[in-house]
Tab-separated table of C-alpha atoms and ligand atoms in Angstrom:
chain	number	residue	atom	x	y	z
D	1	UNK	CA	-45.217	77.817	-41.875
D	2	UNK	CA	-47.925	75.810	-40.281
D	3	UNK	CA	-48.274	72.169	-41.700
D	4	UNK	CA	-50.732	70.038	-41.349
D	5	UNK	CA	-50.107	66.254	-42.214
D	6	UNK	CA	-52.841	63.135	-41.218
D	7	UNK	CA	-51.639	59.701	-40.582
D	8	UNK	CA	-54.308	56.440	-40.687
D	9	UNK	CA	-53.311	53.594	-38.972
D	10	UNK	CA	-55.644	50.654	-38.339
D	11	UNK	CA	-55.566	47.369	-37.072
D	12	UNK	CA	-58.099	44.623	-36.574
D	13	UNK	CA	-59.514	43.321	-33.462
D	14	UNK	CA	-61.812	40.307	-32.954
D	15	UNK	CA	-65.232	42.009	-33.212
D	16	UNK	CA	-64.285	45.146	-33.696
D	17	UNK	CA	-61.500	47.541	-35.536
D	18	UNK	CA	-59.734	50.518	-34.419
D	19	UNK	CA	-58.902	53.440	-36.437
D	20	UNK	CA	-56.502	55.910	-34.251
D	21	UNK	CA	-56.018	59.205	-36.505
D	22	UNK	CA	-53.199	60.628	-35.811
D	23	UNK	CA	-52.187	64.783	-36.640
D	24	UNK	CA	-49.943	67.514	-35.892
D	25	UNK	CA	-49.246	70.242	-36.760
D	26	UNK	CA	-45.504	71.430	-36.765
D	27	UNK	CA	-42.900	71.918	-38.632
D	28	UNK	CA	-39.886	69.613	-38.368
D	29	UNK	CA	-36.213	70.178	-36.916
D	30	UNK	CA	-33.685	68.239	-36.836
D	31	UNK	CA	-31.946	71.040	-34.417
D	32	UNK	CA	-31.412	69.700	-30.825
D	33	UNK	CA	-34.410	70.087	-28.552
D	34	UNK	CA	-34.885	73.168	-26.671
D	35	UNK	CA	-36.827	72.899	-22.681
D	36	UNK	CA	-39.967	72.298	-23.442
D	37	UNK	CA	-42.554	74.914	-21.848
D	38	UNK	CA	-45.606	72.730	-23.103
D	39	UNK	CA	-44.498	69.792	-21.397
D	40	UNK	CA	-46.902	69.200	-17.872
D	41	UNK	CA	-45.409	69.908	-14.755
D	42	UNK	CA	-48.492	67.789	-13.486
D	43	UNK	CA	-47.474	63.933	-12.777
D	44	UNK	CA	-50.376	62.769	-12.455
D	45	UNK	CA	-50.540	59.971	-14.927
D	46	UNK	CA	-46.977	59.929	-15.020
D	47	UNK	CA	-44.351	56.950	-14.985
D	48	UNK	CA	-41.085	57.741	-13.239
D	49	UNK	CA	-38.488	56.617	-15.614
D	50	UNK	CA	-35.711	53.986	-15.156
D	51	UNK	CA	-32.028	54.326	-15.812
D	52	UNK	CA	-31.081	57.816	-14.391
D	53	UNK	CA	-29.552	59.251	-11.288
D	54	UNK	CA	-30.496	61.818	-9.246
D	55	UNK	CA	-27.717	64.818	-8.609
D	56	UNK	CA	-27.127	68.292	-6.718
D	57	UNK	CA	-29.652	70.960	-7.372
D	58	UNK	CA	-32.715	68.456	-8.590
D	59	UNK	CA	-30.431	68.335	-11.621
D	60	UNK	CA	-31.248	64.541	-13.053
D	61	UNK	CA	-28.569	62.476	-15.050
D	62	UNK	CA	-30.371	59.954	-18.013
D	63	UNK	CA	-27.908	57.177	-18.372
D	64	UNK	CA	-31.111	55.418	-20.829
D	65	UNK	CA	-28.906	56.173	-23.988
D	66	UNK	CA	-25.332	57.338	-24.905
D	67	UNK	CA	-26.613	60.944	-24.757
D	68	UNK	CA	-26.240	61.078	-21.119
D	69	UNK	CA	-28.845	64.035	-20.820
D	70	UNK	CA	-27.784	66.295	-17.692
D	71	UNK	CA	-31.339	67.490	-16.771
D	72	UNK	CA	-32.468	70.774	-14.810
D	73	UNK	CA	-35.831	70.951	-13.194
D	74	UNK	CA	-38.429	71.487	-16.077
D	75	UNK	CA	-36.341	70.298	-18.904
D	76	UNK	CA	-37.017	67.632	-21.249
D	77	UNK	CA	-34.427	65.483	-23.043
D	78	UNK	CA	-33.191	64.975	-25.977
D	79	UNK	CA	-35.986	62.511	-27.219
D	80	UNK	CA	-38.647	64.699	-26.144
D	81	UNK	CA	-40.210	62.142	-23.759
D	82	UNK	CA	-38.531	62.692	-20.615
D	83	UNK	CA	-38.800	65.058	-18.394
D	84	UNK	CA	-37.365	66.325	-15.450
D	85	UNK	CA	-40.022	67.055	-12.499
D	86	UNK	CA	-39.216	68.430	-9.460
D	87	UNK	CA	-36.031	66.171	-9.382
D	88	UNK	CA	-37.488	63.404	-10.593
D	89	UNK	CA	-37.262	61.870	-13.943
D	90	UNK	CA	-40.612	60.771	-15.793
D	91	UNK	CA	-41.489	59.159	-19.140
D	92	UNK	CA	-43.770	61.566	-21.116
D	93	UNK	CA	-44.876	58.705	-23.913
D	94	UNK	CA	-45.775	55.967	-21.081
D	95	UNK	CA	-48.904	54.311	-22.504
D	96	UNK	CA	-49.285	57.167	-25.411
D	97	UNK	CA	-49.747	55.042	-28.900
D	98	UNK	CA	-48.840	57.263	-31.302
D	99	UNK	CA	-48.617	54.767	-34.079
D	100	UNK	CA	-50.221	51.072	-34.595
D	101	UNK	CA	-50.997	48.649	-37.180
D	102	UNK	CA	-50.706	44.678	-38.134
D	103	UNK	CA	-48.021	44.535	-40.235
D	104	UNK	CA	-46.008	41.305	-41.896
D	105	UNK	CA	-43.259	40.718	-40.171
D	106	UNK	CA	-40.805	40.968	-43.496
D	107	UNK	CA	-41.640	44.487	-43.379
D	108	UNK	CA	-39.837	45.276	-39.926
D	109	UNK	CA	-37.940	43.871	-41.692
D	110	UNK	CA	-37.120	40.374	-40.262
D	111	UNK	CA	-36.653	37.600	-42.689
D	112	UNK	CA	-35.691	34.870	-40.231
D	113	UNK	CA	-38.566	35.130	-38.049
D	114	UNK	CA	-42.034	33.786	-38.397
D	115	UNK	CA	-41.882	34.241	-42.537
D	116	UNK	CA	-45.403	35.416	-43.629
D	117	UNK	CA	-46.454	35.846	-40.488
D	118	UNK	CA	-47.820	39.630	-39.040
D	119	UNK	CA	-46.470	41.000	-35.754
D	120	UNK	CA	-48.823	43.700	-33.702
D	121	UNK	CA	-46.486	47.005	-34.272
D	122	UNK	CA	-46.465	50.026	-32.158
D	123	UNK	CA	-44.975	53.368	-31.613
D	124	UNK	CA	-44.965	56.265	-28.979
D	125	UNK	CA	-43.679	59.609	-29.965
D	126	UNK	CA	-40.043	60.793	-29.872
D	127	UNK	CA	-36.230	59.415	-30.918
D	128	UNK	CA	-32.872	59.803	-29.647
D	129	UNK	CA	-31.407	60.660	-32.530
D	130	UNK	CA	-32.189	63.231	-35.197
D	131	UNK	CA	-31.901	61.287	-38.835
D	132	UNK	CA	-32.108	64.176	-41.529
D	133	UNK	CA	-33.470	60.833	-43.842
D	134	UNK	CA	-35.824	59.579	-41.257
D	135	UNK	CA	-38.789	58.090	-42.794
D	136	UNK	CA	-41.252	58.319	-39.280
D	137	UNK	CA	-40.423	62.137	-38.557
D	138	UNK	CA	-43.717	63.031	-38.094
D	139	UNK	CA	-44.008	60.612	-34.737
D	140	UNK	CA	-40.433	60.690	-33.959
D	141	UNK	CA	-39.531	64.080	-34.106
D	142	UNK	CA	-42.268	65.233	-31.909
D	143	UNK	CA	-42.729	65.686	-28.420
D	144	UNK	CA	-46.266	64.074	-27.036
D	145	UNK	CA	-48.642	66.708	-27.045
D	146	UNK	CA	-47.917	67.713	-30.873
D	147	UNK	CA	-49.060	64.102	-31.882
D	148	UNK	CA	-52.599	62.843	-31.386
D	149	UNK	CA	-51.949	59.824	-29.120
D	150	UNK	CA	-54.172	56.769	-28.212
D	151	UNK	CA	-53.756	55.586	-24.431
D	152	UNK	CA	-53.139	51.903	-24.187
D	153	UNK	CA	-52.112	50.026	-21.024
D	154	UNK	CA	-49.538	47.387	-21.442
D	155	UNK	CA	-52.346	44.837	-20.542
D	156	UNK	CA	-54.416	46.674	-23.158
D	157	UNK	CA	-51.709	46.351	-25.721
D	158	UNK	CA	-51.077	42.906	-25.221
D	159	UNK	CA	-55.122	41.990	-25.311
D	160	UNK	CA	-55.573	43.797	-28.580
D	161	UNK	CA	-52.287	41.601	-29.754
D	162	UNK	CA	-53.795	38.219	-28.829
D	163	UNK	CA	-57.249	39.340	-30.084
D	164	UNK	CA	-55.401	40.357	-33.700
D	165	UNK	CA	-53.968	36.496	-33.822
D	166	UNK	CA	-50.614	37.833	-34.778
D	167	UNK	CA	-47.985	36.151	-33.193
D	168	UNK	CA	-45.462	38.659	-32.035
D	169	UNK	CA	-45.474	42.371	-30.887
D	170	UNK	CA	-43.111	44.627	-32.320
D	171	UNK	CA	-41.853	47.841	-30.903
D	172	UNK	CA	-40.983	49.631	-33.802
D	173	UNK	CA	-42.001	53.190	-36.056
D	174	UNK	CA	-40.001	55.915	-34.122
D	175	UNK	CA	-37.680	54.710	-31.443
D	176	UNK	CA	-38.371	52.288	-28.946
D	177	UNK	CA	-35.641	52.923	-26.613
D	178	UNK	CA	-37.085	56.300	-25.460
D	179	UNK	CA	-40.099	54.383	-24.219
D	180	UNK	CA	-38.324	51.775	-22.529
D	181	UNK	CA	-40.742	51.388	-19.526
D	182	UNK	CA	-43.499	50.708	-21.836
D	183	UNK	CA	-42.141	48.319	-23.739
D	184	UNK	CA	-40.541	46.353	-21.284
D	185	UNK	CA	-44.200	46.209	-19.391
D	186	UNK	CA	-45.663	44.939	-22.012
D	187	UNK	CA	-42.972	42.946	-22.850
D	188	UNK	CA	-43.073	40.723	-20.167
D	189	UNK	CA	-46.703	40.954	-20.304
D	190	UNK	CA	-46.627	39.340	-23.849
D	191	UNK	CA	-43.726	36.689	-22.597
D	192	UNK	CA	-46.380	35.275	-20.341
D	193	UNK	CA	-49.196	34.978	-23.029
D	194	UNK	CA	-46.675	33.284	-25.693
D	195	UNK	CA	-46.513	36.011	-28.033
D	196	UNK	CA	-42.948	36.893	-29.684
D	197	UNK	CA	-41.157	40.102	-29.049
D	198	UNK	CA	-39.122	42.027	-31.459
D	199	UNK	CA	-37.745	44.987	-31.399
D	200	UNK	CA	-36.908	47.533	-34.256
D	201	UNK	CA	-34.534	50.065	-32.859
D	202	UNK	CA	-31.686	52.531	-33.898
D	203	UNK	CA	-29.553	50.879	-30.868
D	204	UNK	CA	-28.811	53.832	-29.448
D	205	UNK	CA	-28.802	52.252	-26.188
D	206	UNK	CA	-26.100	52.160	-23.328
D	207	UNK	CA	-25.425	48.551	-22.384
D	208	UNK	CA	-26.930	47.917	-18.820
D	209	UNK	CA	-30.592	48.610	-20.193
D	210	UNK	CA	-30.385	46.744	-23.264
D	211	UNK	CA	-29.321	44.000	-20.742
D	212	UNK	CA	-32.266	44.154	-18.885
D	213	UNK	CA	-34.212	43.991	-21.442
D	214	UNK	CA	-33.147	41.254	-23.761
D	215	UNK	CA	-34.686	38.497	-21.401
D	216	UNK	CA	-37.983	39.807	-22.539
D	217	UNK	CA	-37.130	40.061	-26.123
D	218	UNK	CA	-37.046	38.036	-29.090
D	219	UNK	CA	-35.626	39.093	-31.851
D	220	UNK	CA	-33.591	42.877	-32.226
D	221	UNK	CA	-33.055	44.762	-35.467
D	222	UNK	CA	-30.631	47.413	-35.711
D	223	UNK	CA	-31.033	50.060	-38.012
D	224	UNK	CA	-27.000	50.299	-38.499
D	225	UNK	CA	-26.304	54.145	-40.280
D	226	UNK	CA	-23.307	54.144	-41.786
D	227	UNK	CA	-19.488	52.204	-40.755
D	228	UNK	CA	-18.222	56.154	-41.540
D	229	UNK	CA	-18.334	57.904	-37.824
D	230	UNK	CA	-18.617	60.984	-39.897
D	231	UNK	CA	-21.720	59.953	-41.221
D	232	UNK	CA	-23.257	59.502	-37.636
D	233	UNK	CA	-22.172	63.216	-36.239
D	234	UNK	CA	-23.810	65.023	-39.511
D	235	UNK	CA	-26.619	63.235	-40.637
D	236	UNK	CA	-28.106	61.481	-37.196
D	237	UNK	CA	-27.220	63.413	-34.524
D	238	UNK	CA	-25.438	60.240	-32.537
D	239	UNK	CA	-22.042	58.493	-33.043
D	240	UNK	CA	-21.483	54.992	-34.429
D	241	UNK	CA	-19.469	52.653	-31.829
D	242	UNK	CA	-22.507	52.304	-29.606
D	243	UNK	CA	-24.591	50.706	-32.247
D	244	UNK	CA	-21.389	48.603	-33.236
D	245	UNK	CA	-21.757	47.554	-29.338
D	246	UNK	CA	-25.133	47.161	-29.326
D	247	UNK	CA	-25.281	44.622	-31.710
D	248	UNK	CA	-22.406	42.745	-30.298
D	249	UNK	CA	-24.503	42.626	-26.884
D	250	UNK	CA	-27.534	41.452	-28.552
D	251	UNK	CA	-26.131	38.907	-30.825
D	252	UNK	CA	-23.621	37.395	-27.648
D	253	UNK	CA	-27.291	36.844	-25.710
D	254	UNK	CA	-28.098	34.734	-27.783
D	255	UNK	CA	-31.448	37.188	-28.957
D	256	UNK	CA	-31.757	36.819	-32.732
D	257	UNK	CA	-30.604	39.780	-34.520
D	258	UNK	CA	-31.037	41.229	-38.210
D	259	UNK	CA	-28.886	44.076	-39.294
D	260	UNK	CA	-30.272	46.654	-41.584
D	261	UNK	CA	-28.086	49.678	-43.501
D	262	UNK	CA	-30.378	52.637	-45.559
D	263	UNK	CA	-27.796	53.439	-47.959
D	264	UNK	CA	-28.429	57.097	-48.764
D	265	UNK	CA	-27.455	58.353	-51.936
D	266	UNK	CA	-24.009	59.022	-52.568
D	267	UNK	CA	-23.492	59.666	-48.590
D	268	UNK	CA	-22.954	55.696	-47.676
D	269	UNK	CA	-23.364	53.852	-50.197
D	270	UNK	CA	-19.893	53.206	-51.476
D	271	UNK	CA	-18.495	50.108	-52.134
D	272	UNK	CA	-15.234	50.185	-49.675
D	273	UNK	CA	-17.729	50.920	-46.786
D	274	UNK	CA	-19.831	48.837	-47.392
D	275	UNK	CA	-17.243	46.086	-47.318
D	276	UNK	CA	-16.042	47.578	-44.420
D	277	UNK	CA	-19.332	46.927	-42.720
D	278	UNK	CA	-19.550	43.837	-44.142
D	279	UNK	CA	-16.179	42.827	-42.799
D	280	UNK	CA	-17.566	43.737	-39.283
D	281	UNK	CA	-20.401	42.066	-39.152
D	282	UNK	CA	-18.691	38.898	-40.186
D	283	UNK	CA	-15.618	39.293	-37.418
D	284	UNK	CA	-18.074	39.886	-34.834
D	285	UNK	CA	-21.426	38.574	-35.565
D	286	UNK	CA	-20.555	36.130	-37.708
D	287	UNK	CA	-21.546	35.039	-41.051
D	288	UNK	CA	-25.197	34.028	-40.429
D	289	UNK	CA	-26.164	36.946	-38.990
D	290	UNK	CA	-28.938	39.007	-42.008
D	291	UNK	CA	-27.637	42.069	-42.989
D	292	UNK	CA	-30.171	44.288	-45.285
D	293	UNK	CA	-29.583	46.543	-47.558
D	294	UNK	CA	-32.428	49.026	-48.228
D	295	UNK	CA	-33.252	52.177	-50.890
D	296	UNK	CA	-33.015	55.514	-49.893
D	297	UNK	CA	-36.148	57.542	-51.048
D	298	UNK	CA	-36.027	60.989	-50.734
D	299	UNK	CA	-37.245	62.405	-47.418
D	300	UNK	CA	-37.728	64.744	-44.393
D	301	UNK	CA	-34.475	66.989	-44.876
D	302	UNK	CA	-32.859	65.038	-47.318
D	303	UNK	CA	-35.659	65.763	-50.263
D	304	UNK	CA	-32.910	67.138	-52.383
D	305	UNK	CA	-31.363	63.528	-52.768
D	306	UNK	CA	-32.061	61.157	-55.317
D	307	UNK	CA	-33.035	58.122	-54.293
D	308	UNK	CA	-30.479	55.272	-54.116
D	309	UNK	CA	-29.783	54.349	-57.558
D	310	UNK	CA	-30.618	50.075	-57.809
D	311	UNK	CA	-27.540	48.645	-58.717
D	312	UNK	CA	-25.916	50.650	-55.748
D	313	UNK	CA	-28.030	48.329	-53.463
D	314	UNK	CA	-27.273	45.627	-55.814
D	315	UNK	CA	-23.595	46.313	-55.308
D	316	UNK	CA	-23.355	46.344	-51.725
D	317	UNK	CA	-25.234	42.658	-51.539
D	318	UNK	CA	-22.690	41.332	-53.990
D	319	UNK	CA	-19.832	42.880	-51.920
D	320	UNK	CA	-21.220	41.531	-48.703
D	321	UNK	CA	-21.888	38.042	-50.226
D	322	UNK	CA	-18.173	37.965	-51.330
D	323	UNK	CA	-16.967	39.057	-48.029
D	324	UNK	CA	-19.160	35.708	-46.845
D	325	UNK	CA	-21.793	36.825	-45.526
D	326	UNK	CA	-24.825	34.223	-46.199
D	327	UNK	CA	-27.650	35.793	-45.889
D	328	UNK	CA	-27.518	39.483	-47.489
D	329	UNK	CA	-30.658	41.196	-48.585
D	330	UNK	CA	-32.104	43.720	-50.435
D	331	UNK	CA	-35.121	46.321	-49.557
D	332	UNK	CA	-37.105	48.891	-51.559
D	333	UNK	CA	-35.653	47.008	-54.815
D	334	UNK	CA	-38.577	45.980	-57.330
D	335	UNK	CA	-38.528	42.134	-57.886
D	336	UNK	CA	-34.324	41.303	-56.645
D	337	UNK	CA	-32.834	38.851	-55.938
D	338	UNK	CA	-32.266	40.246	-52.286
D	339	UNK	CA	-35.608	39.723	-51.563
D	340	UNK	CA	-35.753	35.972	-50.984
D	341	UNK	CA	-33.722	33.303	-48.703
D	342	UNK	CA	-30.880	30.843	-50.270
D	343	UNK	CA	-29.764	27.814	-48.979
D	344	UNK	CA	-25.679	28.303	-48.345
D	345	UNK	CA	-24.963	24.539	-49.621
D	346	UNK	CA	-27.271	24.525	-52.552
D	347	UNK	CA	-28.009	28.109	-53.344
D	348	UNK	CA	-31.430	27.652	-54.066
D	349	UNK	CA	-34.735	29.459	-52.772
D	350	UNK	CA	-35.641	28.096	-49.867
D	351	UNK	CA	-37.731	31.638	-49.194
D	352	UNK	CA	-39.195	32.805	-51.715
D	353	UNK	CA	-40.568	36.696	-51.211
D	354	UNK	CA	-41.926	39.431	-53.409
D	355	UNK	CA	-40.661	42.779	-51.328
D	356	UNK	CA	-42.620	42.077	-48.029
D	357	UNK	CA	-44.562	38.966	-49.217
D	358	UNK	CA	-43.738	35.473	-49.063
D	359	UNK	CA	-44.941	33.656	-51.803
D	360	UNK	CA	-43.122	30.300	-51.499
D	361	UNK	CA	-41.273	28.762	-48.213
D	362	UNK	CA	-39.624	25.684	-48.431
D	363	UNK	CA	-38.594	25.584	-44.653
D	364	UNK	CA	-39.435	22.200	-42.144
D	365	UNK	CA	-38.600	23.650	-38.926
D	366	UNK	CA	-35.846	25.930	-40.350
D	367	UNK	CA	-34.397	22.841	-42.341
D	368	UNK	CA	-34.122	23.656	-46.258
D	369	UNK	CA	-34.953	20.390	-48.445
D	370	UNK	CA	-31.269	20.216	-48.922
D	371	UNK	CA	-31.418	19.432	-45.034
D	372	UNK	CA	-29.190	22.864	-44.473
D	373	UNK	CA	-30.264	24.259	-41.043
D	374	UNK	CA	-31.035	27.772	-41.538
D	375	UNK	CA	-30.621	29.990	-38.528
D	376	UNK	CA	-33.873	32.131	-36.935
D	377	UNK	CA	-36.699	31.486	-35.419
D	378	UNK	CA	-39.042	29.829	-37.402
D	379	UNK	CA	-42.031	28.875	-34.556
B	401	LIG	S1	-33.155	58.584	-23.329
B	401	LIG	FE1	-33.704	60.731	-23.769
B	401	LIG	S2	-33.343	61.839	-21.857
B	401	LIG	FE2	-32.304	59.868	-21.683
B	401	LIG	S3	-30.179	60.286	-22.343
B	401	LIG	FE3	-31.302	59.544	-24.127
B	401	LIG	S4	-32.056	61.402	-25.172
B	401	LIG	FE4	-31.463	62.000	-23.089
């Protein structure tokens, strides 16, 4: 069954706005990708990739992310957006905006970075993993050509950022490791006009790249799945103890990192893993690092859920406060107490928010009135 779905995404330039329309039509699978016989041969206007080796045959080895795609000629990877050429590997979404917009920076989200302010957000097709609940299928679950893309240079990208006034850029919608050429270009691009870099990522990432890249970058949130491995095989397509790496790599180098678990209805949302993630984060991230807890609304191939019922999310905040954890949110909960920032010593607001929207912010610096320091990056 054909289906035809339209996506508006617009953000505003000095002088001038940009609407890029974006439509497919496909149905979604959550299957593993078959070779692609749509995909170009022609590289013109191709970027050879980074992070793969070259083996007998013209066979190509991805080492990008832990899914260590073997390649033959004409084959595209897992993520849709690299391809195997002649013997060479190229990046299929290189300068191909599928997805942009101004968005506040809460709604990423970060809560410890620039609060209230909006960070220039981007997307190219494609994902390493296969989420059944993912909430950007229609970008990240497609290969280029079944998208309508913008082309954007990494100079372009960071002009339209400085021209927008937002402060930061943020790699984000689908999954930005499977464009990692792209956004480290324009990552270093936006390092040398002063703009902020943040990531929003799955971390499904082997370690050498993300090490390469974090010199570039910001601040890094990890959309964390579920501390069941079980979990990770059915519902995602990847396995857990990467992203458990990942965000020990990024939080030991010193980049600011946020922590954010979907807890999907009656799959990961009970209260003994949720401690047990909780536990984790405070063994090896420590006890200032944000971890979010966010509704599950029913989507892509998990429609026949319910969503997350509130005092689920509820729970696993009070679980992870207990385990000592200081700074434990909520997300997609009407009007919680999750949604705003507490001073450890004092326990009052010191960030005030309504869902994405900070109404009140009682920061100097990142010092509460109570002269608590609160950790992130506040200019
Ligand atoms: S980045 Fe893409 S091609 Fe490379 S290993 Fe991961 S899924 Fe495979």
């Amino acid at each position: 069954m054909k289906k035809a779905l339209a996506a508006l995404f617009l953000f505003a330039v000095v002088g001038s706005a940009l609407l890029l329309v974006l439509s497919r039509e496909r149905t979604a699978s959550a299957g593993p990708a078959e070779p692609a016989a749509a995909a170009p041969d022609d590289t013109a206007g191709l970027h050879e990739a980074m992070w793969y080796e070259k083996l007998a045959g013209g066979l190509v080895h991805c080492q990008l992310c832990p899914n260590h795609c073997r390649l033959p000629k004409g084959q595209i990877g897992l993520c849709r957006v690299r391809k195997n050429v002649g013997g060479t590997l190229y990046s299929l979404s290189y300068g191909q905006i599928a997805a942009v917009h101004v968005d506040p920076i809460e709604k990423k989200p970060f809560f410890h970075v620039l609060p209230g302010r909006e960070a220039f957000s981007l997307a190219t097709p494609g994902c390493n993993l296969r989420c059944l609940f993912c909430q950007n299928w229609e970008i990240s679950q497609a290969y280029p050509w079944e998208v309508r893309t913008a082309p954007m240079t990494p100079e372009e990208v960071v002009a339209a950022a400085l021209r927008s006034g937002a402060p930061a850029i943020a790699f984000t919608y689908s999954e930005p490791t499977i464009f990692y050429e792209y956004m480290l270009d324009i990552a270093k691009l936006a390092k040398e006009k002063g703009l902020k870099t943040l990531v929003v990522s799955a971390g499904y990432i082997e370690p050498e790249p993300l090490k390469a890249l974090l010199p570039f970058i910001d601040a890094y949130k990890v959309d964390f799945k579920a501390f069941d491995s079980q979990f990770y095989a059915d519902l995602t397509g990847g396995s857990r103890d990467p992203v458990l790496r990942t965000m020990k790599i990024v939080h030991e180098s010193g980049v600011w990192l946020e922590v954010v678990n979907l807890l999907v209805t009656g799959k990961n949302d009970g209260a003994e893993e949720v401690r047990a993630l909780a536990r984790w984060v405070k063994e090896n991230l420590g006890a200032d690092v944000p971890l979010h807890f966010s509704r599950f609304h029913p989507m892509h191939k998990l429609m026949n859920l319910p969503p997350t019922p509130v005092e689920r999310v509820v729970r696993a905040r009070e679980i992870a406060l207990a385990e000592g954890l200081r700074y434990v949110y909520t997300g997609n909960v009407p009007a919680a107490e999750g949604d705003s920032t507490y001073s450890p010593k004092t326990g009052q607001i010191v960030i005030e928010r309504k869902g994405y929207f900070v109404v009140r912010n009682e920061l100097q610096d990142g010092v509460a009135p109570d002269r608590t320091a609160i950790p992130g990056i506040w200019k």
